[in-house]
Structures are given as structure tokens and as C-alpha cells.
N, CA, C and O atoms as a CHARMM CRD file, in Angstrom:
* protein
*
  316
    1    1 MET  N    -14.01100 -23.06900   6.02600 PROA 1      0.00000
    2    1 MET  CA   -13.16500 -23.43600   7.15000 PROA 1      0.00000
    3    1 MET  C    -12.93200 -24.94600   7.09800 PROA 1      0.00000
    4    1 MET  O    -13.88100 -25.72100   6.98400 PROA 1      0.00000
    5    2 SER  N    -11.68500 -25.35200   7.18200 PROA 2      0.00000
    6    2 SER  CA   -11.37600 -26.77500   7.17400 PROA 2      0.00000
    7    2 SER  C    -10.60100 -27.14100   8.43400 PROA 2      0.00000
    8    2 SER  O     -9.87100 -26.32800   9.00100 PROA 2      0.00000
    9    3 ARG  N    -10.77900 -28.36700   8.84300 PROA 3      0.00000
   10    3 ARG  CA   -10.10400 -28.85000  10.04800 PROA 3      0.00000
   11    3 ARG  C     -8.61100 -28.93800   9.78600 PROA 3      0.00000
   12    3 ARG  O     -8.17900 -29.37600   8.72000 PROA 3      0.00000
   13    4 LYS  N     -7.83800 -28.52200  10.75700 PROA 4      0.00000
   14    4 LYS  CA    -6.38200 -28.56100  10.67300 PROA 4      0.00000
   15    4 LYS  C     -5.83900 -29.37200  11.84200 PROA 4      0.00000
   16    4 LYS  O     -6.42700 -29.40700  12.92400 PROA 4      0.00000
   17    5 TYR  N     -4.71000 -30.02000  11.60200 PROA 5      0.00000
   18    5 TYR  CA    -4.06800 -30.87700  12.59700 PROA 5      0.00000
   19    5 TYR  C     -2.63900 -30.39000  12.80200 PROA 5      0.00000
   20    5 TYR  O     -1.95800 -30.02000  11.84600 PROA 5      0.00000
   21    6 VAL  N     -2.19300 -30.39300  14.04700 PROA 6      0.00000
   22    6 VAL  CA    -0.84500 -29.94100  14.37100 PROA 6      0.00000
   23    6 VAL  C     -0.21000 -30.93800  15.33400 PROA 6      0.00000
   24    6 VAL  O     -0.78400 -31.26800  16.37100 PROA 6      0.00000
   25    7 ILE  N      0.97800 -31.41200  14.97900 PROA 7      0.00000
   26    7 ILE  CA     1.73200 -32.31600  15.84800 PROA 7      0.00000
   27    7 ILE  C      2.56900 -31.46700  16.79200 PROA 7      0.00000
   28    7 ILE  O      3.22200 -30.50800  16.38000 PROA 7      0.00000
   29    8 ILE  N      2.53500 -31.83900  18.06400 PROA 8      0.00000
   30    8 ILE  CA     3.33600 -31.13800  19.06600 PROA 8      0.00000
   31    8 ILE  C      4.11400 -32.15900  19.89100 PROA 8      0.00000
   32    8 ILE  O      3.75800 -33.33600  19.93700 PROA 8      0.00000
   33    9 ASN  N      5.16600 -31.70100  20.53100 PROA 9      0.00000
   34    9 ASN  CA     5.91300 -32.56300  21.43700 PROA 9      0.00000
   35    9 ASN  C      5.08900 -32.78800  22.70400 PROA 9      0.00000
   36    9 ASN  O      4.33500 -31.91200  23.12800 PROA 9      0.00000
   37   10 ALA  N      5.23700 -33.94900  23.29300 PROA 10     0.00000
   38   10 ALA  CA     4.46500 -34.29000  24.49000 PROA 10     0.00000
   39   10 ALA  C      4.69900 -33.28800  25.61900 PROA 10     0.00000
   40   10 ALA  O      3.79600 -33.02100  26.41200 PROA 10     0.00000
   41   11 ASP  N      5.90000 -32.73800  25.69100 PROA 11     0.00000
   42   11 ASP  CA     6.17600 -31.78200  26.77000 PROA 11     0.00000
   43   11 ASP  C      5.51300 -30.42200  26.54600 PROA 11     0.00000
   44   11 ASP  O      5.60700 -29.53900  27.39800 PROA 11     0.00000
   45   12 GLU  N      4.84600 -30.25100  25.40600 PROA 12     0.00000
   46   12 GLU  CA     4.12000 -29.01400  25.13100 PROA 12     0.00000
   47   12 GLU  C      2.63500 -29.10200  25.49300 PROA 12     0.00000
   48   12 GLU  O      1.91300 -28.11200  25.37900 PROA 12     0.00000
   49   13 VAL  N      2.18400 -30.25700  25.92100 PROA 13     0.00000
   50   13 VAL  CA     0.75900 -30.44500  26.22600 PROA 13     0.00000
   51   13 VAL  C      0.27500 -29.46200  27.28200 PROA 13     0.00000
   52   13 VAL  O     -0.86700 -29.00500  27.22000 PROA 13     0.00000
   53   14 ASP  N      1.11000 -29.13400  28.23300 PROA 14     0.00000
   54   14 ASP  CA     0.71600 -28.19200  29.28900 PROA 14     0.00000
   55   14 ASP  C      0.39400 -26.80600  28.74200 PROA 14     0.00000
   56   14 ASP  O     -0.31200 -26.03700  29.39400 PROA 14     0.00000
   57   15 SER  N      0.89800 -26.47800  27.55800 PROA 15     0.00000
   58   15 SER  CA     0.64300 -25.15700  26.97400 PROA 15     0.00000
   59   15 SER  C     -0.61300 -25.12500  26.09800 PROA 15     0.00000
   60   15 SER  O     -0.98700 -24.06700  25.59100 PROA 15     0.00000
   61   16 VAL  N     -1.26200 -26.27400  25.91900 PROA 16     0.00000
   62   16 VAL  CA    -2.45100 -26.35000  25.07200 PROA 16     0.00000
   63   16 VAL  C     -3.65000 -25.74000  25.79500 PROA 16     0.00000
   64   16 VAL  O     -3.95300 -26.10100  26.93200 PROA 16     0.00000
   65   17 ASP  N     -4.31500 -24.82400  25.12900 PROA 17     0.00000
   66   17 ASP  CA    -5.57500 -24.27200  25.63000 PROA 17     0.00000
   67   17 ASP  C     -6.68000 -25.12600  25.01200 PROA 17     0.00000
   68   17 ASP  O     -7.05600 -24.92800  23.85700 PROA 17     0.00000
   69   18 PHE  N     -7.19100 -26.06700  25.78400 PROA 18     0.00000
   70   18 PHE  CA    -8.14600 -27.03900  25.25600 PROA 18     0.00000
   71   18 PHE  C     -9.48000 -26.40800  24.85800 PROA 18     0.00000
   72   18 PHE  O    -10.30100 -27.06700  24.21900 PROA 18     0.00000
   73   19 SER  N     -9.70800 -25.16200  25.21600 PROA 19     0.00000
   74   19 SER  CA   -10.92600 -24.47700  24.76000 PROA 19     0.00000
   75   19 SER  C    -10.79500 -24.02000  23.30200 PROA 19     0.00000
   76   19 SER  O    -11.78300 -23.61000  22.69300 PROA 19     0.00000
   77   20 GLN  N     -9.57900 -24.08700  22.73800 PROA 20     0.00000
   78   20 GLN  CA    -9.34500 -23.64400  21.36900 PROA 20     0.00000
   79   20 GLN  C     -9.11500 -24.78700  20.38900 PROA 20     0.00000
   80   20 GLN  O     -8.91000 -24.55300  19.19800 PROA 20     0.00000
   81   21 VAL  N     -9.14700 -26.01900  20.88100 PROA 21     0.00000
   82   21 VAL  CA    -8.95700 -27.18800  20.02000 PROA 21     0.00000
   83   21 VAL  C    -10.10700 -28.17400  20.26700 PROA 21     0.00000
   84   21 VAL  O    -10.90200 -28.00300  21.19100 PROA 21     0.00000
   85   22 ASP  N    -10.17700 -29.20300  19.42300 PROA 22     0.00000
   86   22 ASP  CA   -11.28700 -30.15600  19.51900 PROA 22     0.00000
   87   22 ASP  C    -11.11300 -31.18500  20.63800 PROA 22     0.00000
   88   22 ASP  O    -12.09400 -31.79700  21.06100 PROA 22     0.00000
   89   23 GLU  N     -9.91200 -31.38200  21.11400 PROA 23     0.00000
   90   23 GLU  CA    -9.69400 -32.30800  22.21700 PROA 23     0.00000
   91   23 GLU  C    -10.14200 -31.64100  23.51600 PROA 23     0.00000
   92   23 GLU  O    -10.17600 -30.41500  23.62000 PROA 23     0.00000
   93   24 THR  N    -10.48200 -32.46400  24.49700 PROA 24     0.00000
   94   24 THR  CA   -11.03000 -31.90400  25.72700 PROA 24     0.00000
   95   24 THR  C    -10.02300 -31.79700  26.86600 PROA 24     0.00000
   96   24 THR  O    -10.19000 -30.97600  27.76800 PROA 24     0.00000
   97   25 SER  N     -8.96800 -32.63100  26.82800 PROA 25     0.00000
   98   25 SER  CA    -7.96900 -32.58900  27.91100 PROA 25     0.00000
   99   25 SER  C     -6.74100 -33.39500  27.50000 PROA 25     0.00000
  100   25 SER  O     -6.74000 -34.07100  26.47100 PROA 25     0.00000
  101   26 ALA  N     -5.71600 -33.31200  28.30600 PROA 26     0.00000
  102   26 ALA  CA    -4.48900 -34.07300  28.05900 PROA 26     0.00000
  103   26 ALA  C     -4.75700 -35.58000  28.11800 PROA 26     0.00000
  104   26 ALA  O     -3.99600 -36.37400  27.56500 PROA 26     0.00000
  105   27 ASP  N     -5.83100 -35.96000  28.78400 PROA 27     0.00000
  106   27 ASP  CA    -6.16900 -37.38100  28.91900 PROA 27     0.00000
  107   27 ASP  C     -6.88400 -37.95100  27.70100 PROA 27     0.00000
  108   27 ASP  O     -7.05500 -39.16600  27.60600 PROA 27     0.00000
  109   28 THR  N     -7.30200 -37.10400  26.77100 PROA 28     0.00000
  110   28 THR  CA    -8.08500 -37.59000  25.62700 PROA 28     0.00000
  111   28 THR  C     -7.34200 -37.49100  24.29800 PROA 28     0.00000
  112   28 THR  O     -7.92900 -37.72000  23.24100 PROA 28     0.00000
  113   29 ILE  N     -6.05400 -37.15000  24.34600 PROA 29     0.00000
  114   29 ILE  CA    -5.30200 -37.03600  23.10500 PROA 29     0.00000
  115   29 ILE  C     -4.49600 -38.30000  22.84000 PROA 29     0.00000
  116   29 ILE  O     -4.13900 -39.03600  23.76000 PROA 29     0.00000
  117   30 ARG  N     -4.22000 -38.53100  21.57700 PROA 30     0.00000
  118   30 ARG  CA    -3.45900 -39.71000  21.16500 PROA 30     0.00000
  119   30 ARG  C     -1.97200 -39.35200  21.11200 PROA 30     0.00000
  120   30 ARG  O     -1.59200 -38.29000  20.62000 PROA 30     0.00000
  121   31 TYR  N     -1.15600 -40.24400  21.61900 PROA 31     0.00000
  122   31 TYR  CA     0.29300 -40.06000  21.60600 PROA 31     0.00000
  123   31 TYR  C      0.94200 -41.01600  20.61500 PROA 31     0.00000
  124   31 TYR  O      0.38000 -42.05400  20.26600 PROA 31     0.00000
  125   32 SER  N      2.13400 -40.64300  20.17300 PROA 32     0.00000
  126   32 SER  CA     2.92000 -41.52700  19.32400 PROA 32     0.00000
  127   32 SER  C      3.30100 -42.77500  20.12500 PROA 32     0.00000
  128   32 SER  O      3.16800 -42.79800  21.34900 PROA 32     0.00000
  129   33 VAL  N      3.77100 -43.80000  19.43400 PROA 33     0.00000
  130   33 VAL  CA     4.11200 -45.06500  20.08500 PROA 33     0.00000
  131   33 VAL  C      5.11400 -44.85200  21.21800 PROA 33     0.00000
  132   33 VAL  O      5.00100 -45.48800  22.26600 PROA 33     0.00000
  133   34 ASP  N      6.09200 -43.96500  21.02400 PROA 34     0.00000
  134   34 ASP  CA     7.09400 -43.72500  22.06800 PROA 34     0.00000
  135   34 ASP  C      6.68500 -42.61900  23.04900 PROA 34     0.00000
  136   34 ASP  O      7.47600 -42.22100  23.90400 PROA 34     0.00000
  137   35 ASN  N      5.46000 -42.12900  22.92100 PROA 35     0.00000
  138   35 ASN  CA     4.90000 -41.09100  23.79700 PROA 35     0.00000
  139   35 ASN  C      5.63700 -39.75100  23.73400 PROA 35     0.00000
  140   35 ASN  O      5.51000 -38.93600  24.64800 PROA 35     0.00000
  141   36 SER  N      6.39700 -39.51700  22.68000 PROA 36     0.00000
  142   36 SER  CA     7.14700 -38.26100  22.58300 PROA 36     0.00000
  143   36 SER  C      6.36200 -37.14900  21.88800 PROA 36     0.00000
  144   36 SER  O      6.69500 -35.97100  22.02200 PROA 36     0.00000
  145   37 GLN  N      5.30800 -37.52900  21.13900 PROA 37     0.00000
  146   37 GLN  CA     4.52700 -36.54500  20.39900 PROA 37     0.00000
  147   37 GLN  C      3.04100 -36.84000  20.50600 PROA 37     0.00000
  148   37 GLN  O      2.62500 -37.95700  20.81600 PROA 37     0.00000
  149   38 THR  N      2.26000 -35.81400  20.24400 PROA 38     0.00000
  150   38 THR  CA     0.81900 -35.93700  20.16000 PROA 38     0.00000
  151   38 THR  C      0.34800 -34.94800  19.10700 PROA 38     0.00000
  152   38 THR  O      1.16500 -34.27100  18.48300 PROA 38     0.00000
  153   39 PHE  N     -0.94900 -34.85800  18.90400 PROA 39     0.00000
  154   39 PHE  CA    -1.45800 -33.87300  17.95900 PROA 39     0.00000
  155   39 PHE  C     -2.78500 -33.33400  18.45100 PROA 39     0.00000
  156   39 PHE  O     -3.49000 -33.97600  19.22900 PROA 39     0.00000
  157   40 VAL  N     -3.11000 -32.14800  17.98400 PROA 40     0.00000
  158   40 VAL  CA    -4.40400 -31.53400  18.26900 PROA 40     0.00000
  159   40 VAL  C     -5.01600 -31.10000  16.95300 PROA 40     0.00000
  160   40 VAL  O     -4.32000 -30.92800  15.95200 PROA 40     0.00000
  161   41 LYS  N     -6.31100 -30.92600  16.96700 PROA 41     0.00000
  162   41 LYS  CA    -7.00500 -30.45900  15.76000 PROA 41     0.00000
  163   41 LYS  C     -7.90700 -29.28700  16.12700 PROA 41     0.00000
  164   41 LYS  O     -8.38000 -29.15500  17.25600 PROA 41     0.00000
  165   42 PHE  N     -8.12300 -28.44300  15.12200 PROA 42     0.00000
  166   42 PHE  CA    -9.00100 -27.29900  15.33600 PROA 42     0.00000
  167   42 PHE  C     -9.67900 -26.94300  14.02900 PROA 42     0.00000
  168   42 PHE  O     -9.16900 -27.24900  12.95100 PROA 42     0.00000
  169   43 ASP  N    -10.83700 -26.29100  14.13000 PROA 43     0.00000
  170   43 ASP  CA   -11.65000 -25.96800  12.96300 PROA 43     0.00000
  171   43 ASP  C    -11.67800 -24.48000  12.63300 PROA 43     0.00000
  172   43 ASP  O    -12.42400 -24.06600  11.74500 PROA 43     0.00000
  173   44 SER  N    -10.90600 -23.69200  13.30600 PROA 44     0.00000
  174   44 SER  CA   -10.92900 -22.24400  13.11600 PROA 44     0.00000
  175   44 SER  C    -10.00900 -21.82900  11.97900 PROA 44     0.00000
  176   44 SER  O     -8.99900 -22.48400  11.71900 PROA 44     0.00000
  177   45 ASP  N    -10.35700 -20.73900  11.29900 PROA 45     0.00000
  178   45 ASP  CA    -9.45200 -20.16500  10.30800 PROA 45     0.00000
  179   45 ASP  C     -8.30700 -19.43400  10.98800 PROA 45     0.00000
  180   45 ASP  O     -7.29700 -19.12400  10.35600 PROA 45     0.00000
  181   46 THR  N     -8.46400 -19.16200  12.26800 PROA 46     0.00000
  182   46 THR  CA    -7.42500 -18.49500  13.05200 PROA 46     0.00000
  183   46 THR  C     -6.68000 -19.55200  13.86600 PROA 46     0.00000
  184   46 THR  O     -7.28900 -20.28800  14.64300 PROA 46     0.00000
  185   47 THR  N     -5.38000 -19.62100  13.68600 PROA 47     0.00000
  186   47 THR  CA    -4.56100 -20.58700  14.41200 PROA 47     0.00000
  187   47 THR  C     -4.42700 -20.15300  15.87000 PROA 47     0.00000
  188   47 THR  O     -4.06600 -19.00700  16.13900 PROA 47     0.00000
  189   48 PRO  N     -4.71200 -21.05400  16.81500 PROA 48     0.00000
  190   48 PRO  CA    -4.48900 -20.71900  18.22500 PROA 48     0.00000
  191   48 PRO  C     -3.03800 -20.27800  18.43500 PROA 48     0.00000
  192   48 PRO  O     -2.12200 -20.86400  17.85800 PROA 48     0.00000
  193   49 SER  N     -2.83000 -19.26400  19.24700 PROA 49     0.00000
  194   49 SER  CA    -1.49600 -18.67300  19.39900 PROA 49     0.00000
  195   49 SER  C     -0.45400 -19.68100  19.88000 PROA 49     0.00000
  196   49 SER  O      0.71500 -19.56700  19.51300 PROA 49     0.00000
  197   50 PHE  N     -0.84400 -20.65500  20.68300 PROA 50     0.00000
  198   50 PHE  CA     0.12600 -21.62600  21.18000 PROA 50     0.00000
  199   50 PHE  C      0.59200 -22.58700  20.08900 PROA 50     0.00000
  200   50 PHE  O      1.51000 -23.37700  20.30900 PROA 50     0.00000
  201   51 LEU  N     -0.04000 -22.52500  18.90900 PROA 51     0.00000
  202   51 LEU  CA     0.36700 -23.35800  17.77100 PROA 51     0.00000
  203   51 LEU  C      1.04300 -22.54500  16.66700 PROA 51     0.00000
  204   51 LEU  O      1.37700 -23.09100  15.61600 PROA 51     0.00000
  205   52 ASP  N      1.24500 -21.25600  16.89300 PROA 52     0.00000
  206   52 ASP  CA     1.90300 -20.40100  15.89600 PROA 52     0.00000
  207   52 ASP  C      3.25300 -20.97400  15.49900 PROA 52     0.00000
  208   52 ASP  O      4.03400 -21.40200  16.34900 PROA 52     0.00000
  209   53 GLY  N      3.51900 -20.97600  14.20000 PROA 53     0.00000
  210   53 GLY  CA     4.80700 -21.42500  13.68900 PROA 53     0.00000
  211   53 GLY  C      4.94200 -22.92700  13.52500 PROA 53     0.00000
  212   53 GLY  O      5.97300 -23.40600  13.05300 PROA 53     0.00000
  213   54 LYS  N      3.92700 -23.66900  13.90400 PROA 54     0.00000
  214   54 LYS  CA     3.97500 -25.12800  13.77800 PROA 54     0.00000
  215   54 LYS  C      3.31400 -25.55000  12.46200 PROA 54     0.00000
  216   54 LYS  O      2.41000 -24.87800  11.96500 PROA 54     0.00000
  217   55 THR  N      3.77200 -26.65200  11.91700 PROA 55     0.00000
  218   55 THR  CA     3.24400 -27.16700  10.66000 PROA 55     0.00000
  219   55 THR  C      1.81100 -27.64500  10.84600 PROA 55     0.00000
  220   55 THR  O      1.50000 -28.36500  11.79500 PROA 55     0.00000
  221   56 GLN  N      0.94700 -27.23300   9.92900 PROA 56     0.00000
  222   56 GLN  CA    -0.45100 -27.66300   9.94700 PROA 56     0.00000
  223   56 GLN  C     -0.66300 -28.69300   8.84400 PROA 56     0.00000
  224   56 GLN  O     -0.12900 -28.56300   7.74300 PROA 56     0.00000
  225   57 TYR  N     -1.44000 -29.70300   9.15400 PROA 57     0.00000
  226   57 TYR  CA    -1.69600 -30.79200   8.22000 PROA 57     0.00000
  227   57 TYR  C     -3.18100 -30.87900   7.90200 PROA 57     0.00000
  228   57 TYR  O     -4.02800 -30.51800   8.72000 PROA 57     0.00000
  229   58 SER  N     -3.48000 -31.35700   6.71600 PROA 58     0.00000
  230   58 SER  CA    -4.86800 -31.62800   6.32600 PROA 58     0.00000
  231   58 SER  C     -5.25200 -33.00300   6.87900 PROA 58     0.00000
  232   58 SER  O     -4.41500 -33.71900   7.42900 PROA 58     0.00000
  233   59 HSD  N     -6.51600 -33.35600   6.72500 PROA 59     0.00000
  234   59 HSD  CA    -6.99700 -34.66100   7.19900 PROA 59     0.00000
  235   59 HSD  C     -6.24900 -35.80200   6.51800 PROA 59     0.00000
  236   59 HSD  O     -5.80600 -36.73500   7.18700 PROA 59     0.00000
  237   60 SER  N     -6.10600 -35.73800   5.20200 PROA 60     0.00000
  238   60 SER  CA    -5.42000 -36.82300   4.49000 PROA 60     0.00000
  239   60 SER  C     -3.94600 -36.89600   4.87700 PROA 60     0.00000
  240   60 SER  O     -3.38600 -37.98800   4.96800 PROA 60     0.00000
  241   61 GLU  N     -3.31600 -35.75300   5.10400 PROA 61     0.00000
  242   61 GLU  CA    -1.91300 -35.75500   5.50900 PROA 61     0.00000
  243   61 GLU  C     -1.72500 -36.36200   6.89100 PROA 61     0.00000
  244   61 GLU  O     -0.79500 -37.14100   7.09600 PROA 61     0.00000
  245   62 ILE  N     -2.59000 -36.02100   7.84500 PROA 62     0.00000
  246   62 ILE  CA    -2.42800 -36.56500   9.19700 PROA 62     0.00000
  247   62 ILE  C     -2.73900 -38.05900   9.21300 PROA 62     0.00000
  248   62 ILE  O     -2.11700 -38.80600   9.96900 PROA 62     0.00000
  249   63 LEU  N     -3.68600 -38.50600   8.39400 PROA 63     0.00000
  250   63 LEU  CA    -3.97100 -39.94400   8.32400 PROA 63     0.00000
  251   63 LEU  C     -2.75500 -40.72100   7.84700 PROA 63     0.00000
  252   63 LEU  O     -2.46700 -41.79900   8.36600 PROA 63     0.00000
  253   64 ALA  N     -2.04100 -40.18700   6.86800 PROA 64     0.00000
  254   64 ALA  CA    -0.83200 -40.84800   6.36200 PROA 64     0.00000
  255   64 ALA  C      0.23900 -40.89500   7.44600 PROA 64     0.00000
  256   64 ALA  O      0.93100 -41.90300   7.58700 PROA 64     0.00000
  257   65 ILE  N      0.38100 -39.82700   8.20300 PROA 65     0.00000
  258   65 ILE  CA     1.36000 -39.78300   9.29100 PROA 65     0.00000
  259   65 ILE  C      0.99400 -40.77900  10.38400 PROA 65     0.00000
  260   65 ILE  O      1.85300 -41.50800  10.87800 PROA 65     0.00000
  261   66 LEU  N     -0.27400 -40.81000  10.75800 PROA 66     0.00000
  262   66 LEU  CA    -0.71700 -41.69300  11.84100 PROA 66     0.00000
  263   66 LEU  C     -0.65200 -43.16300  11.46000 PROA 66     0.00000
  264   66 LEU  O     -0.67900 -44.02500  12.33800 PROA 66     0.00000
  265   67 ALA  N     -0.56800 -43.46800  10.17700 PROA 67     0.00000
  266   67 ALA  CA    -0.47800 -44.85800   9.72100 PROA 67     0.00000
  267   67 ALA  C      0.94900 -45.39800   9.79600 PROA 67     0.00000
  268   67 ALA  O      1.16800 -46.58800   9.56600 PROA 67     0.00000
  269   68 THR  N      1.92600 -44.53900  10.11400 PROA 68     0.00000
  270   68 THR  CA     3.31500 -44.98400  10.19100 PROA 68     0.00000
  271   68 THR  C      3.57800 -45.71700  11.50600 PROA 68     0.00000
  272   68 THR  O      2.80700 -45.61600  12.46100 PROA 68     0.00000
  273   69 ASP  N      4.69600 -46.46300  11.52800 PROA 69     0.00000
  274   69 ASP  CA     5.06500 -47.20800  12.74200 PROA 69     0.00000
  275   69 ASP  C      5.33600 -46.27900  13.92500 PROA 69     0.00000
  276   69 ASP  O      5.24500 -46.70900  15.07500 PROA 69     0.00000
  277   70 GLU  N      5.66600 -45.02300  13.66400 PROA 70     0.00000
  278   70 GLU  CA     5.90700 -44.06800  14.74400 PROA 70     0.00000
  279   70 GLU  C      4.62700 -43.78700  15.53700 PROA 70     0.00000
  280   70 GLU  O      4.68000 -43.45300  16.72100 PROA 70     0.00000
  281   71 TRP  N      3.48600 -43.92600  14.87300 PROA 71     0.00000
  282   71 TRP  CA     2.20100 -43.60500  15.50100 PROA 71     0.00000
  283   71 TRP  C      1.31900 -44.82800  15.73000 PROA 71     0.00000
  284   71 TRP  O      0.42400 -44.78200  16.57300 PROA 71     0.00000
  285   72 THR  N      1.54500 -45.89800  15.01600 PROA 72     0.00000
  286   72 THR  CA     0.71500 -47.09300  15.14500 PROA 72     0.00000
  287   72 THR  C      1.61700 -48.29000  15.38400 PROA 72     0.00000
  288   72 THR  O      2.40700 -48.66200  14.51600 PROA 72     0.00000
  289   73 ASP  N      1.50300 -48.88500  16.54800 PROA 73     0.00000
  290   73 ASP  CA     2.32900 -50.03200  16.91800 PROA 73     0.00000
  291   73 ASP  C      1.93400 -51.22900  16.05700 PROA 73     0.00000
  292   73 ASP  O      0.79500 -51.68900  16.13100 PROA 73     0.00000
  293   74 PRO  N      2.86400 -51.74300  15.23600 PROA 74     0.00000
  294   74 PRO  CA     2.52100 -52.88100  14.37200 PROA 74     0.00000
  295   74 PRO  C      2.25100 -54.16600  15.14600 PROA 74     0.00000
  296   74 PRO  O      1.68400 -55.11100  14.59900 PROA 74     0.00000
  297   75 ASP  N      2.65200 -54.20600  16.41300 PROA 75     0.00000
  298   75 ASP  CA     2.44500 -55.40700  17.23600 PROA 75     0.00000
  299   75 ASP  C      1.19500 -55.31200  18.11000 PROA 75     0.00000
  300   75 ASP  O      0.94900 -56.18700  18.94000 PROA 75     0.00000
  301   76 PHE  N      0.40800 -54.25300  17.92600 PROA 76     0.00000
  302   76 PHE  CA    -0.79100 -54.11100  18.73800 PROA 76     0.00000
  303   76 PHE  C     -2.01500 -54.05800  17.83700 PROA 76     0.00000
  304   76 PHE  O     -1.99900 -53.27300  16.88900 PROA 76     0.00000
  305   77 PRO  N     -3.01400 -54.78600  18.04400 PROA 77     0.00000
  306   77 PRO  CA    -3.07400 -55.82100  19.07900 PROA 77     0.00000
  307   77 PRO  C     -2.29400 -57.05200  18.65500 PROA 77     0.00000
  308   77 PRO  O     -2.20700 -57.35400  17.46500 PROA 77     0.00000
  309   78 PRO  N     -1.73000 -57.75800  19.61100 PROA 78     0.00000
  310   78 PRO  CA    -0.97200 -58.96400  19.27500 PROA 78     0.00000
  311   78 PRO  C     -1.88800 -60.02300  18.68000 PROA 78     0.00000
  312   78 PRO  O     -3.05800 -60.14500  19.04400 PROA 78     0.00000
  313   79 GLU  N     -1.32300 -60.77400  17.76300 PROA 79     0.00000
  314   79 GLU  CA    -2.14300 -61.82100  17.09400 PROA 79     0.00000
  315   79 GLU  C     -2.15000 -63.08400  17.90700 PROA 79     0.00000
  316   79 GLU  O     -2.77700 -64.06800  17.51500 PROA 79     0.00000
């Protein structure tokens, strides 16, 4: 079993069953710089139903995505 990551739109957070993912609540997830997207992770071989049909990423893939300007503000912290 390997950890999987799924990016979702921010307006889908209400549909997340936090008992099926590693995050604990909407208050503990990371959002993109423009707050339009977030992601959840899970360790099950069975995909939670609310994530069906969504692209799943490996750890290395999500790290590459999170390193982009869309997810990491290049001006924060300010120098």
C-alpha cells in the first residue's frame, strides 16, 4: 500500500470525508496560492468514493506540483 495524493477544487472540500483521508479537517489542509485548489492524501488501496475519477499522484509527483508558483508563493516569506 502506498500513499496517494489527489488535488481537488476548494469548493469540493465540503464533500471530503475526513475519516477516509490523512487530513483531519478543512482547517488543516494546504491550499494553492490563489486558494482555488487543495489536496488530500490517503494510504488505502481503495480510493475513497468522493475521489473516484480524480487523478492520483505519487509522493514525488505531488512534491513537484507543490514546488510550482501555483502552490508556493515565491514572495513568501518576504526577504
